[in-house]
DNA sequence: TTCGCGCTTCCAGTAACTGGAAGGTCAAGC
DNA sequence: GCTTGACCTTCCAGTTACTGGAAGCGCGAA
């Protein structure tokens, strides 16, 4: 599969896909003409990268998460530790996004679309959900 | 309030706070000695920036979201449109994070922490939740 | 008054792309 | 067979969003 098709399937620009190869996140085959040749596994990894990057994980964190995906022979103890750590972070992100969503929902519901200026939910945006 | 205290309260490094001032996201007062003097409103904005940046929104997107927070006199129609657009994106991110969480939970539950190599959830990580 | 910590600006470096030039590949149409 | 245009290649430069470090001022405590 050529890079264009993979770009479409993964939602990542071709430039980014080549960059991910440069930094060792994928290793596509090459054809005789020099073109990269991607497998479905590559597509899966790239889809995964697209998602987790857009959710605020760094490339190095994605590399860790990908190692859970790829290295089946790895020590399960280590896999479990990494996964558990990431799980907590993900739960936190979900909670924060839900807080943000509720605040915005409130905003949309209360600012009726006319020109009334008052929007009494303002403090919500500053994030009391994570103040505990 | 000095930048050190604000850094602690917002979870952002002082360097980043100064950078956000450079690009016009906040405008703290100055004291006679040249020190920046932050208000609680500044702290709220910075907390908000910290959260939304870590959730994968770009600085420009954060600027838009902040404009919802700050510009009470703005046309409510426009506010409503921006907020509605962001809401959809947030809902999507929540769904994706939940998918990622469920997959990792499965991984943690099934890889018992010993050295059994098989982890049969592997395909989950590539993200069929967003394949629809 | 001097030690140390916190503040200032400025400039350079890093992470993660992103755009563009210069050129090779390939299927389609004349 | 040749050309056109879309797609591929590498390489190098630019952008975004910080991040680190140097050089220097402010200020409360010993």
Short mmCIF file of C-alpha atoms (C1' of nucleotides) in Angstrom, two decimals, chain B residues 13 15-16 19-20 33 35 53 58-59, chain D residues 16-22 25-27:
data_model
loop_
_atom_site.label_atom_id
_atom_site.label_comp_id
_atom_site.label_asym_id
_atom_site.label_seq_id
_atom_site.Cartn_x
_atom_site.Cartn_y
_atom_site.Cartn_z
CA UNK B 13 6.03 26.56 34.42
CA UNK B 15 8.54 30.11 31.34
CA UNK B 16 5.29 29.03 29.75
CA UNK B 19 5.34 32.84 26.77
CA UNK B 20 1.53 33.00 26.97
CA UNK B 33 9.92 47.02 40.38
CA UNK B 35 7.58 42.25 38.49
CA UNK B 53 -3.56 22.24 26.11
CA UNK B 58 -3.88 23.92 19.97
CA UNK B 59 -3.01 27.32 21.39
"C1'" DT D 16 4.52 26.11 16.75
"C1'" DA D 17 4.89 25.77 21.38
"C1'" DC D 18 7.63 25.66 24.39
"C1'" DT D 19 12.35 25.06 27.34
"C1'" DG D 20 17.09 26.01 29.05
"C1'" DG D 21 20.61 29.06 30.20
"C1'" DA D 22 23.13 33.36 30.73
"C1'" DC D 25 18.20 43.39 39.20
"C1'" DG D 26 15.03 43.09 43.75
"C1'" DC D 27 14.50 41.87 48.27
#
